[in-house]
Every structure is written in structure tokens, then in C-alpha cells.
């Protein structure tokens, strides 16, 4: 059974529709790339899953549990972990405080992601833990945004363009981090335009175009399939 | 302008001390009320024009409890708690519907609540001034003399209590999880929500806290002055000035601005007895010219 099952959703910004009968299936412990051109609807897909934008029909199930109709915070509590495109760290809070804000009030006894494990996984952040988040570099903020969401112990991580606007050397750091997360079995859906980056971190891909999912398969397959890439990804 | 009297005061230790104590009393009481206004604005983005009406309600509630039970502490506490409950009903029932509405709609809603509460207290308690509930017995002692300055111990108690509350508020906002959540909600509520935090609860809690502070201010005011419908209007204007001078949403700024206004009123009463309100506005204009975002406000 898939961990996240999105079926025929129609989503809107006010009155203009962005997603049209969009469906996705994400299985557990996988790193999957969500590819598509500028404006294809990648970020909107994430916002529909988190509940930030309105979904009028369809179904969004996590672990078999229907999320449609639930508030943003209750979807997050159910296990949707969202890392937005623009990171959105809290600039006036320190690194450690940002991470603590990601902890949910409802986490029962088990949290796989206590501070200790976060520091183990993000040694860079540990050294910066008393720094205000607003003073971090873009790459550091990206790391922090991921760490903060992990602190809420999500079932699935929705990473929106983690490599965007970062220097190549920092992008490599993010790649290493995602590899690390894959090894410990975190499920991640990564929205990306950077095919090169996806080749390195993901094994499977889903392509969306004009608000619909149009292709899915293995990244290797996609790399060989120039026709599909030209049709949906070439600029 | 009473320049001579003012200079005479500045050359007399006793006058300086008694005016400073008086200024602190005014300033700290003002801080209680203004901190609630600025807190609510910072997190909810709403200028609560009904804040003064909540203050008035605190005074009536404590007057009622005092005249029923005769217990001073209980009357102040129940006054503040009663107003918190009214605040909760106001936020849950009405205010939350206009968070995304235009400013004019928000003002209209708050102002209509002011009118309703002003009339409601007249229906219940009559339209005459109710006499102050008076100060508790242990403070009914001869005043302290410090270098010939006369200082009523109860004023010191009010200053002390307000100072403790200011410190408590500061600790709450900077050292507790609740405070961290509140500050984050003021900056980016949607992100907080996406992290699994129910920001509706946070907004309601902040409004309740703001109402508690207004109610406490009103309850304490009922011990040193009379209680009357509409008594919240002038404190609302003063709190608003404090909020602007300190920086919209800044509690530290409100603290600083409250003391400045308290001092300006206290010393201004000697220098320009007919123009004390004017001094307040002058200070506000001056701050707005020199620091448009207030003494401690962000540049947003
Ligand atoms: N707030 C909004 N209001 C109205 N329309 C929007 C809004 N945000 C995005 N859109 C529209 O929705 C469509 C999908 O946008 P979306 O941001 O999901 O694309 P994307 O695949 O994430 O693109 P990018 O690679 O540029 O991030 C676009 O046509 C965009 O113009
Ligand atoms: Mg996007």
C-alpha cells in the first residue's frame, strides 16, 4: 500500500484552478522526484496536500487516513512534513528555537527526531544553534528548514526545490543530507526543476504538467527517454 | 507655561522624588493596559479599539466583587479573570471573523463593542460615578517620607506589582514554549500551522492574555479612582500612543514608552498643567519624525 495516495484532486487559488484531477502514489521509504516546468504546479501540489490551498474534490490519504477537510495543522500532526520553497525560517528565533518550534504538541512518547538526533544529522546546525536564523546563509536556512520539519517526526517530507538558489558546493551538502535521510528510511517527495540534482538523490520520478501528472517511472528510464524530457521538461 | 514652578521642582529633591514616583505609578499602570494592546496587535494584526472598554469592564467587575465580598485581592483577581472570559467570547464569537477583513471593518466591529459595553454597564450599574473601591487596609497607613517627598505605600505596591508583571511577561515571551510560539505566530502563522501548531488556539490565548491585562489595569484603577461608563476611552488613546511610540507589537517598546509618558504626565502637570495631553501627542509626533517605526519597532 502506498504511504501517500492523492487521487483526482482539483485545487484552486481563489477561483482559478491549478490542479486538474491530479493523482500521485508515494510508497514508504522512497525518495521520489516531482518534476515539471516553471508553473507546472509542483508547489501547488504540495500546498494542496498540506491544506494551504483549497481542494474542492478528490482524496488525499496518508497511511490510509483521509486528510481532506482537515486543517493545515491537523494534517501536519497526521504526518505531513512540509519544507517550503522559500524556507520560511523564523528569523528572530535562534536555530535551536526554530527546531523546537517544529516539535508538535501531540507527539506521544516516541519522537525519532529528538534534538540529539537532529544535531547528529546536522552537525553544522549544532555549531550555529544559538545564532538567529535570520543571520544564516541560504544553505544553512535550507538545512534548518528541513531539520525543523523533521523535529515534528513526519511520515513524509515534502521538499520544495531544496537546491534553488544555492551554490553548487552547498547543493552537494544537501545531496549528502538527502542520502543520509534515505539510509535511515525517511520518505521524501522532492519538487525540482534541476534534473541533474534529481538524478543524484532520487530513483523514481513523477512529472507534472499544467496541473496534471503526466508521467511516472524510474529516473534512469527518464534519463534515456529524451522524447518525454523534451515534451515536459525542456524550457 | 509654569516655568518657575517647573524649575523650582527640578531644584528640589523632594519634588523630583514625588513626581518620579507619581510618574512611575501612571506609567506602570499604563504599561499593563498598553502591553495587552500591543501584544494583540503583534499577533492578531488587529488594533483592538475595544481594549479600553475591557479596561472599564475590569473596573466595574472588581467594584462589584468588592461590594459583594469586601475582599480587595479577590476583587482585583476576579475583575481581571472576568474580563478574560469576556475577551475570549469576543475573540471566538466575533473578532476571528474579521482577521482578514479590511481595517475599517475591524475598527467598526471593535467600536460597536465599545458602544454596547458603555451602555451595558450603565444599564446594569447606572450612569453615575461609582466611588472607588479604595485601597486595601494594610496600605491605609501614613505615607512614606523620602527626603521630604510624600509617597503613598499603595503607589509603591502598584509600581512593584506592575514591574513584576512586566518581568513575568518578558519571561513568558522569551523563555517559554508558549512565548516562542506566540512570537513565531506574529511573524509567520501559516508556517507555524504547517508545522502542526494550531494557531487559532494561539490567537485566542493571546487575546485572552491581552484582555486579562486590560481587566487588571481597570481593576487596579478602580482602587484609586471612581468607576464610570466611558472611562476606558482616555486610557485607550494613551495606550495607543504608547504602542506607537514604543513600536507596534513591541512589548519592550511599550514598557519604555509607558515610563516616558508617565513621567511626561507627572512632570508636565507642573510645567504645563493645562497641556499635559498635548505633551503626550508632541512626544508621539517627535518619535514618529525621528523613528517612524517607534523606539523598538521593526522596520516592516
Ligand atoms: N498565489 C497564487 N495565486 C494565483 N495563482 C497562483 C498562485 N501561486 C501560483 N499560481 C499559479 O499556479 C500555477 C502553478 O504554480 P506553482 O507555483 O505550483 O508552479 P511550480 O511548478 O511550483 O513552479 P516553479 O518551478 O516556478 O516553482 C502557475 O500558473 C501559477 O501562476
Ligand atoms: Mg514551485
Coordinates of C-alpha atoms and ligand atoms in Angstrom, one line a residue:
Chain A
X1 CA 0.0 0.0 0.0
X2 CA 1.3 3.5 -0.7
X3 CA 2.0 5.8 2.1
X4 CA 0.6 8.9 0.4
X5 CA -2.2 8.5 -2.0
X6 CA -3.5 11.5 -3.9
X7 CA -6.5 10.8 -6.1
X8 CA -8.1 13.1 -8.6
X9 CA -7.7 16.3 -6.7
X10 CA -8.9 19.6 -8.1
X11 CA -7.3 22.6 -6.4
X12 CA -7.8 26.3 -6.7
X13 CA -6.3 29.7 -5.9
X14 CA -9.5 31.6 -5.1
X15 CA -11.4 30.9 -8.3
X16 CA -8.6 29.9 -10.7
X17 CA -7.9 26.2 -10.9
X18 CA -4.3 25.0 -10.7
X19 CA -4.6 21.2 -10.3
X20 CA -6.8 19.1 -12.5
X21 CA -7.7 15.6 -11.4
X22 CA -4.1 15.2 -10.2
X23 CA -3.2 11.8 -8.8
X24 CA 0.0 10.5 -7.1
X25 CA 1.1 7.5 -5.2
X26 CA 4.1 7.5 -3.0
X27 CA 5.4 4.4 -1.3
X28 CA 7.2 4.3 2.0
X29 CA 11.0 4.7 2.4
X30 CA 11.5 6.1 -1.1
X31 CA 13.0 9.3 -2.4
X32 CA 10.8 10.5 -5.3
X33 CA 11.4 13.5 -7.6
X34 CA 8.4 15.6 -8.6
X35 CA 9.5 17.2 -11.9
X36 CA 7.9 19.8 -14.1
X37 CA 8.5 23.2 -15.7
X38 CA 8.1 26.5 -14.1
X39 CA 4.4 26.9 -13.2
X40 CA 3.6 23.3 -13.8
X41 CA 2.0 23.0 -10.4
X42 CA 4.7 21.4 -8.2
X43 CA 4.5 23.9 -5.3
X44 CA 0.7 23.9 -5.7
X45 CA 0.6 20.1 -5.3
X46 CA 2.5 20.4 -2.0
X47 CA 0.2 23.3 -0.9
X48 CA -2.9 21.2 -1.7
X49 CA -1.5 18.2 0.3
X50 CA -0.7 20.4 3.3
X51 CA -4.0 22.2 3.1
X52 CA -2.6 25.6 2.4
X53 CA -4.7 25.9 -0.8
X54 CA -8.3 24.8 -1.3
X55 CA -9.0 21.4 -2.8
X56 CA -12.6 21.1 -4.0
X57 CA -12.8 17.4 -4.9
X58 CA -10.7 14.3 -4.8
X59 CA -9.0 12.4 -2.0
X60 CA -5.7 12.7 -0.1
X61 CA -4.8 9.8 2.1
X62 CA -1.8 9.3 4.3
X63 CA -1.4 5.8 5.7
X64 CA -4.9 5.1 4.6
X65 CA -6.3 8.0 6.6
X66 CA -8.3 10.6 4.7
X67 CA -6.9 14.2 5.1
X68 CA -9.4 16.1 3.0
X69 CA -11.4 18.6 5.1
X70 CA -8.7 18.6 7.9
X71 CA -7.0 21.8 8.9
X72 CA -3.3 22.5 8.0
X73 CA -2.1 21.8 11.5
X74 CA -4.0 18.6 11.8
X75 CA -2.6 17.3 8.5
X76 CA 0.8 18.2 9.8
X77 CA 0.0 16.3 13.0
X78 CA -1.0 13.3 10.9
X79 CA 2.5 13.2 9.5
X80 CA 2.7 15.6 6.5
X81 CA 6.0 17.4 6.8
X82 CA 6.4 20.4 4.6
X83 CA 9.6 22.3 3.7
X84 CA 8.5 25.4 1.6
X85 CA 10.3 26.7 -1.4
X86 CA 11.4 29.9 0.4
X87 CA 12.4 28.0 3.6
X88 CA 10.5 30.3 5.9
X89 CA 12.6 30.0 9.0
X90 CA 11.6 32.3 11.9
X91 CA 14.3 35.0 11.6
X92 CA 14.0 36.3 15.1
X93 CA 14.4 32.9 16.7
X94 CA 17.6 31.1 17.2
X95 CA 18.4 27.9 15.3
X96 CA 17.6 25.7 18.3
X97 CA 14.4 27.6 18.9
X98 CA 13.3 27.1 15.3
X99 CA 13.9 23.4 15.7
X100 CA 11.9 23.3 18.9
X101 CA 9.0 25.1 17.1
X102 CA 8.9 22.2 14.7
X103 CA 8.2 19.8 17.6
X104 CA 4.5 19.0 17.8
X105 CA 2.4 19.2 20.9
X106 CA 0.8 15.9 20.1
X107 CA 3.9 13.7 19.8
X108 CA 3.3 10.9 22.2
X109 CA 6.2 9.0 23.8
X110 CA 8.1 8.4 20.6
X111 CA 9.9 11.0 18.7
X112 CA 12.5 9.6 16.4
X113 CA 13.9 13.1 15.9
X114 CA 14.9 14.4 19.3
X115 CA 17.4 17.2 19.4
X116 CA 20.3 14.8 19.8
X117 CA 19.5 13.0 16.6
X118 CA 19.0 16.3 14.8
X119 CA 22.4 17.5 15.9
X120 CA 23.9 14.2 14.8
X121 CA 22.3 14.5 11.4
X122 CA 23.0 18.3 11.0
X123 CA 26.4 18.9 12.7
X124 CA 26.6 22.3 11.0
X125 CA 23.4 23.4 12.7
X126 CA 24.7 22.3 16.1
X127 CA 27.5 24.8 15.8
X128 CA 25.1 27.5 14.9
X129 CA 22.5 26.7 17.4
X130 CA 22.5 30.0 19.3
X131 CA 22.6 32.1 16.1
X132 CA 19.4 33.9 15.0
X133 CA 18.0 32.1 11.9
X134 CA 17.7 35.4 10.1
X135 CA 21.5 35.6 10.1
X136 CA 22.1 32.3 8.4
X137 CA 23.1 31.8 4.8
X138 CA 20.7 30.4 2.3
X139 CA 22.1 26.9 2.5
X140 CA 22.1 27.0 6.3
X141 CA 18.5 28.2 6.3
X142 CA 17.6 25.3 3.9
X143 CA 19.2 22.8 6.3
X144 CA 17.4 24.4 9.2
X145 CA 14.0 24.3 7.5
X146 CA 14.5 20.6 6.8
X147 CA 15.7 20.0 10.4
X148 CA 12.8 21.9 11.8
X149 CA 10.2 19.9 9.9
X150 CA 12.0 16.6 10.9
X151 CA 11.7 17.6 14.5
X152 CA 8.0 17.1 14.1
X153 CA 8.6 13.4 13.3
X154 CA 6.8 13.4 9.9
X155 CA 5.7 10.3 7.9
X156 CA 6.7 12.0 4.7
X157 CA 8.8 15.0 3.8
X158 CA 7.6 17.4 1.0
X159 CA 10.7 19.2 0.0
X160 CA 10.1 22.1 -2.4
X161 CA 13.1 23.0 -4.6
X162 CA 15.8 22.4 -1.9
X163 CA 18.6 23.3 -4.3
X164 CA 17.1 26.5 -5.6
X165 CA 19.4 29.5 -5.4
X166 CA 22.2 27.7 -3.7
X167 CA 25.9 27.5 -4.7
X168 CA 26.9 24.1 -6.2
X169 CA 29.0 23.2 -3.2
X170 CA 26.0 23.8 -0.9
X171 CA 23.8 21.8 -3.2
X172 CA 26.3 18.9 -2.7
X173 CA 25.8 19.2 1.0
X174 CA 22.0 19.0 0.5
X175 CA 22.5 15.9 -1.7
X176 CA 24.6 14.3 1.1
X177 CA 21.9 15.1 3.6
X178 CA 19.2 13.5 1.5
X179 CA 21.3 10.4 1.0
X180 CA 21.7 10.2 4.8
X181 CA 17.9 10.6 5.3
X182 CA 17.3 7.9 2.6
X183 CA 19.5 5.4 4.6
X184 CA 17.5 5.9 7.7
X185 CA 14.3 5.3 5.8
X186 CA 12.7 8.8 5.5
X187 CA 10.2 9.1 2.7
X188 CA 10.7 12.2 0.7
X189 CA 9.0 13.8 -2.3
X190 CA 11.2 16.4 -3.8
X191 CA 9.9 19.1 -6.2
X192 CA 12.6 20.1 -8.5
X193 CA 13.4 21.6 -11.9
X194 CA 17.1 20.6 -11.6
X195 CA 17.2 17.2 -13.3
X196 CA 20.8 16.8 -12.6
X197 CA 20.2 17.1 -8.8
X198 CA 17.3 14.6 -9.0
X199 CA 19.5 12.0 -10.8
X200 CA 21.8 12.1 -7.8
X201 CA 19.2 11.8 -5.0
X202 CA 16.1 10.1 -6.4
X203 CA 15.5 6.8 -8.0
X204 CA 11.9 7.4 -9.2
X205 CA 10.2 10.4 -10.7
X206 CA 6.8 11.8 -11.3
X207 CA 6.3 14.5 -14.0
X208 CA 3.5 17.0 -13.8
X209 CA 2.5 19.4 -16.5
X210 CA -0.3 22.0 -16.5
X211 CA -1.6 20.8 -13.1
X212 CA -1.8 17.1 -14.0
X213 CA 0.5 14.2 -13.5
X214 CA 1.6 13.0 -16.9
X215 CA 4.4 10.5 -16.4
X216 CA 5.9 8.3 -13.7
X217 CA 8.8 5.8 -13.7
X218 CA 12.4 5.4 -12.8
X219 CA 14.9 8.3 -13.1
X220 CA 17.2 6.1 -15.2
X221 CA 14.4 5.4 -17.6
X222 CA 13.6 9.1 -17.8
X223 CA 17.3 9.9 -18.4
X224 CA 17.2 7.7 -21.5
X225 CA 13.8 9.0 -22.7
X226 CA 14.7 12.2 -24.5
X227 CA 11.3 12.5 -26.0
X228 CA 9.5 12.7 -22.6
X229 CA 12.0 15.1 -21.3
X230 CA 11.7 17.4 -24.3
X231 CA 8.0 17.3 -24.1
X232 CA 7.5 18.1 -20.4
X233 CA 10.8 19.4 -19.0
X234 CA 12.7 21.3 -21.8
X235 CA 12.4 25.0 -21.5
Chain B
X1 CA 3.6 77.7 30.9
X2 CA 4.6 77.5 34.6
X3 CA 8.3 77.7 34.0
X4 CA 9.1 79.0 37.5
X5 CA 7.2 76.2 39.2
X6 CA 8.8 73.7 37.0
X7 CA 12.4 74.9 37.7
X8 CA 11.6 75.1 41.4
X9 CA 10.6 71.4 41.2
X10 CA 13.7 70.4 39.3
X11 CA 15.8 72.0 42.0
X12 CA 14.0 70.3 44.9
X13 CA 14.9 66.7 45.7
X14 CA 11.5 66.1 47.3
X15 CA 9.6 67.4 44.3
X16 CA 11.7 65.3 41.9
X17 CA 11.2 62.2 44.0
X18 CA 7.5 62.6 44.5
X19 CA 6.9 63.4 40.8
X20 CA 9.1 60.5 39.7
X21 CA 7.1 58.1 42.0
X22 CA 3.9 59.5 40.6
X23 CA 5.1 59.2 37.0
X24 CA 6.1 55.6 37.6
X25 CA 2.7 54.8 39.0
X26 CA 1.0 56.3 36.0
X27 CA 3.5 54.7 33.6
X28 CA 3.3 51.2 35.1
X29 CA -0.5 51.2 35.2
X30 CA -0.4 52.4 31.6
X31 CA 2.0 49.7 30.7
X32 CA -0.3 47.0 32.0
X33 CA -3.0 48.1 29.6
X34 CA -0.8 49.1 26.7
X35 CA 1.2 45.9 26.7
X36 CA -2.1 44.0 26.1
X37 CA -2.9 46.2 23.2
X38 CA 0.5 45.9 21.6
X39 CA 0.6 42.1 22.2
X40 CA -2.8 41.6 20.5
X41 CA -1.8 43.8 17.6
X42 CA 1.6 42.0 17.2
X43 CA 0.0 38.5 16.9
X44 CA -3.5 39.1 15.6
X45 CA -2.8 42.1 13.4
X46 CA -5.8 43.9 14.8
X47 CA -5.8 47.2 16.6
X48 CA -8.3 46.4 19.4
X49 CA -10.2 49.6 19.8
X50 CA -12.3 47.7 22.4
X51 CA -9.3 47.4 24.7
X52 CA -10.3 50.5 26.7
X53 CA -13.8 49.1 27.1
X54 CA -12.3 45.9 28.5
X55 CA -10.4 48.0 31.0
X56 CA -13.6 49.7 32.0
X57 CA -15.3 46.3 32.4
X58 CA -12.4 45.3 34.7
X59 CA -13.1 48.3 36.9
X60 CA -16.8 47.5 37.1
X61 CA -16.3 43.8 37.8
X62 CA -13.8 44.5 40.6
X63 CA -16.2 47.2 42.0
X64 CA -19.0 44.6 42.1
X65 CA -16.9 41.9 43.7
X66 CA -15.5 44.3 46.3
X67 CA -19.0 45.5 47.2
X68 CA -20.2 41.9 47.4
X69 CA -17.4 40.2 49.2
X70 CA -15.3 43.1 50.7
X71 CA -12.1 41.3 49.7
X72 CA -9.7 43.5 47.8
X73 CA -7.4 40.9 46.3
X74 CA -10.3 38.8 45.2
X75 CA -12.0 41.7 43.5
X76 CA -8.9 42.6 41.5
X77 CA -8.3 39.0 40.5
X78 CA -11.9 38.3 39.6
X79 CA -12.1 41.6 37.8
X80 CA -9.2 40.5 35.5
X81 CA -10.4 37.0 35.1
X82 CA -14.0 38.1 34.3
X83 CA -12.6 40.4 31.6
X84 CA -10.5 37.5 30.2
X85 CA -13.7 35.5 29.8
X86 CA -15.5 38.3 28.0
X87 CA -12.4 38.7 25.8
X88 CA -12.5 35.0 24.9
X89 CA -16.1 35.2 23.9
X90 CA -15.4 38.4 21.9
X91 CA -12.5 36.8 20.1
X92 CA -14.2 33.4 19.4
X93 CA -17.6 34.8 18.6
X94 CA -16.8 37.9 16.6
X95 CA -13.3 39.1 16.2
X96 CA -11.9 36.0 14.5
X97 CA -14.3 36.6 11.6
X98 CA -12.6 39.8 10.6
X99 CA -8.9 38.9 10.8
X100 CA -8.7 39.0 7.0
X101 CA -11.2 41.9 6.6
X102 CA -10.3 45.5 5.8
X103 CA -9.1 47.7 8.7
X104 CA -12.4 49.7 8.5
X105 CA -14.5 46.6 9.2
X106 CA -12.2 45.7 12.2
X107 CA -12.5 49.2 13.6
X108 CA -16.2 49.2 13.1
X109 CA -16.6 45.9 14.9
X110 CA -14.5 47.0 17.9
X111 CA -16.1 50.4 18.1
X112 CA -19.6 48.9 18.2
X113 CA -18.5 46.7 21.1
X114 CA -17.3 49.8 22.9
X115 CA -20.7 51.4 22.4
X116 CA -22.5 48.3 23.5
X117 CA -20.3 47.8 26.6
X118 CA -20.5 51.5 27.6
X119 CA -24.3 51.3 27.5
X120 CA -24.5 47.9 29.1
X121 CA -22.6 49.0 32.2
X122 CA -25.0 52.0 32.5
X123 CA -28.0 49.6 32.3
X124 CA -26.5 47.4 35.0
X125 CA -24.7 49.8 37.3
X126 CA -26.4 53.1 36.5
X127 CA -24.9 56.2 34.8
X128 CA -23.4 57.8 37.9
X129 CA -19.8 57.7 39.1
X130 CA -19.3 54.7 41.4
X131 CA -16.9 55.6 44.2
X132 CA -13.5 53.9 44.2
X133 CA -13.3 50.5 45.9
X134 CA -10.5 52.1 48.0
X135 CA -7.1 50.6 48.8
X136 CA -6.6 47.5 51.0
X137 CA -6.4 48.0 54.7
X138 CA -2.7 47.2 55.1
X139 CA -1.9 50.2 52.8
X140 CA -4.1 52.5 54.8
X141 CA -1.1 53.9 56.7
X142 CA 0.6 57.2 56.8
X143 CA 2.6 57.9 53.6
X144 CA 6.4 57.3 53.5
X145 CA 8.6 60.4 53.6
X146 CA 11.7 60.1 51.4
X147 CA 13.8 63.3 51.6
X148 CA 10.5 65.2 52.4
X149 CA 8.8 63.7 49.4
X150 CA 5.4 62.1 50.2
X151 CA 5.0 58.7 48.7
X152 CA 1.8 56.6 49.4
X153 CA 2.9 53.0 50.0
X154 CA 0.0 51.8 47.9
X155 CA 1.5 53.5 44.9
X156 CA 4.7 51.7 45.5
X157 CA 2.8 48.5 45.7
X158 CA 1.2 49.2 42.3
X159 CA 4.6 50.0 40.8
X160 CA 6.0 46.8 42.3
X161 CA 3.2 44.6 41.1
X162 CA 3.3 46.1 37.6
X163 CA 7.0 45.7 37.5
X164 CA 6.6 42.0 38.5
X165 CA 4.0 41.5 35.8
X166 CA 6.3 43.2 33.2
X167 CA 9.1 40.8 34.2
X168 CA 6.7 37.9 34.1
X169 CA 5.5 38.9 30.7
X170 CA 9.1 39.2 29.4
X171 CA 9.9 35.7 30.8
X172 CA 6.8 34.3 29.3
X173 CA 7.6 35.6 25.9
X174 CA 11.3 34.8 25.8
X175 CA 11.7 31.7 28.0
X176 CA 8.7 29.5 27.5
X177 CA 7.5 27.4 24.6
X178 CA 4.2 29.4 24.6
X179 CA 6.1 32.6 24.2
X180 CA 8.2 31.3 21.4
X181 CA 5.0 30.1 19.6
X182 CA 3.4 33.5 20.1
X183 CA 6.4 35.3 18.7
X184 CA 6.5 32.9 15.7
X185 CA 2.8 33.3 15.1
X186 CA 3.3 37.1 15.0
X187 CA 5.8 36.7 12.2
X188 CA 4.5 33.7 10.1
X189 CA 1.4 32.0 11.3
X190 CA 1.0 29.9 8.1
X191 CA 4.4 28.3 8.5
X192 CA 3.7 27.5 12.2
X193 CA 0.4 26.0 11.2
X194 CA 2.2 23.8 8.6
X195 CA 4.5 22.6 11.4
X196 CA 1.4 21.2 13.2
X197 CA 0.7 24.1 15.6
X198 CA -2.9 25.2 16.0
X199 CA -2.6 28.9 15.5
X200 CA -6.3 29.5 16.2
X201 CA -5.6 28.5 19.8
X202 CA -2.6 30.7 20.0
X203 CA -4.5 33.8 18.7
X204 CA -7.3 33.1 21.2
X205 CA -4.8 32.7 24.1
X206 CA -3.1 35.9 23.2
X207 CA -6.4 37.8 23.1
X208 CA -7.3 36.3 26.5
X209 CA -3.9 37.4 27.9
X210 CA -4.4 40.9 26.4
X211 CA -7.9 41.1 27.9
X212 CA -6.5 39.9 31.3
X213 CA -4.0 42.8 31.3
X214 CA -6.7 45.3 30.3
X215 CA -9.0 44.0 33.0
X216 CA -6.2 44.0 35.6
X217 CA -5.4 47.6 34.8
X218 CA -9.1 48.6 35.1
X219 CA -9.4 46.7 38.4
X220 CA -6.4 48.4 39.9
X221 CA -7.7 51.8 38.6
X222 CA -10.9 51.2 40.5
X223 CA -8.9 51.3 43.7
X224 CA -7.5 54.7 43.1
X225 CA -10.3 56.4 41.2
X226 CA -14.0 56.3 40.6
X227 CA -15.7 54.0 38.1
X228 CA -17.8 55.3 35.2
X229 CA -19.0 54.3 31.8
X230 CA -16.6 55.6 29.1
X231 CA -13.6 55.6 31.5
X232 CA -11.8 53.4 29.0
X233 CA -11.6 56.0 26.3
X234 CA -8.8 58.1 27.5
X235 CA -6.7 55.0 28.5
X236 CA -7.3 53.6 25.0
X237 CA -5.9 56.8 23.5
X238 CA -2.9 56.7 25.8
X239 CA -2.2 53.0 25.2
X240 CA -2.4 53.7 21.5
X241 CA 0.2 56.5 21.8
X242 CA 2.4 54.2 23.9
X243 CA 2.1 51.5 21.3
X244 CA 3.0 53.9 18.5
X245 CA 5.9 55.4 20.5
X246 CA 7.3 52.0 21.6
X247 CA 6.8 50.4 18.2
X248 CA 3.7 48.5 17.1
X249 CA 3.8 45.0 18.6
X250 CA 6.9 45.6 20.8
X251 CA 6.4 44.8 24.5
X252 CA 9.8 46.2 25.4
X253 CA 9.0 49.3 23.5
X254 CA 5.7 49.6 25.3
X255 CA 7.5 49.4 28.6
X256 CA 9.9 52.2 27.7
X257 CA 7.1 54.4 26.2
X258 CA 4.8 53.9 29.2
X259 CA 7.5 55.2 31.6
X260 CA 8.2 58.1 29.2
X261 CA 4.5 59.0 29.1
X262 CA 4.1 58.6 32.9
X263 CA 7.0 60.9 33.5
X264 CA 5.8 63.4 30.9
X265 CA 2.4 63.5 32.6
X266 CA 3.7 63.8 36.1
X267 CA 6.3 66.5 35.4
X268 CA 4.1 68.0 32.7
X269 CA 1.4 68.6 35.3
X270 CA 3.8 71.0 37.0
X271 CA 5.3 72.6 33.9
X272 CA 2.2 72.9 31.7
X273 CA -0.8 71.9 33.8
X274 CA -3.3 72.8 31.0
X275 CA -1.4 71.0 28.3
X276 CA -0.5 67.5 29.7
X277 CA -2.3 65.7 27.0
X278 CA -0.6 67.9 24.4
X279 CA 2.8 66.9 25.7
X280 CA 1.9 63.3 25.1
X281 CA 1.0 63.9 21.5
X282 CA 4.1 66.1 21.0
X283 CA 6.3 63.2 22.2
X284 CA 4.5 60.9 19.8
X285 CA 5.0 63.3 16.8
X286 CA 8.6 63.7 17.7
X287 CA 9.2 60.0 17.9
X288 CA 7.3 59.4 14.6
X289 CA 9.5 62.0 12.9
X290 CA 12.8 60.7 14.2
X291 CA 12.0 57.0 14.3
X292 CA 8.9 56.2 12.2
X293 CA 8.7 52.6 13.4
X294 CA 8.8 53.6 17.1
X295 CA 11.5 53.2 19.6
X296 CA 11.7 49.4 19.4
X297 CA 9.6 48.5 16.4
X298 CA 10.7 46.5 13.3
X299 CA 11.0 48.2 10.0
X300 CA 8.1 46.3 8.5
Ligands
LIG1 N1 -0.9 32.6 -5.1 C1 -1.3 32.3 -6.3 N2 -2.5 32.8 -6.9 C2 -2.8 32.5 -8.1 N3 -2.2 31.7 -8.9 C3 -1.0 31.1 -8.5 C4 -0.6 31.4 -7.2 N4 0.6 30.7 -7.0 C5 0.8 30.1 -8.1 N5 -0.2 30.3 -9.0 C6 -0.3 29.7 -10.4 O1 -0.4 28.3 -10.3 C7 0.3 27.7 -11.3 C8 1.2 26.7 -10.7 O2 2.2 27.3 -9.9 P1 3.2 26.5 -8.9 O3 3.9 27.5 -8.1 O4 2.5 25.4 -8.3 O5 4.3 26.0 -10.0 P2 5.7 25.3 -9.8 O6 5.6 24.0 -10.6 O7 6.0 25.2 -8.3 O8 6.6 26.3 -10.5 P3 8.1 26.7 -10.1 O9 9.0 25.7 -10.7 O10 8.3 28.1 -10.7 O11 8.2 26.8 -8.6 C9 1.0 28.8 -12.1 O12 0.3 29.0 -13.2 C10 1.0 30.0 -11.2 O13 0.9 31.1 -11.9
LIG2 MG1 7.4 26.0 -7.1

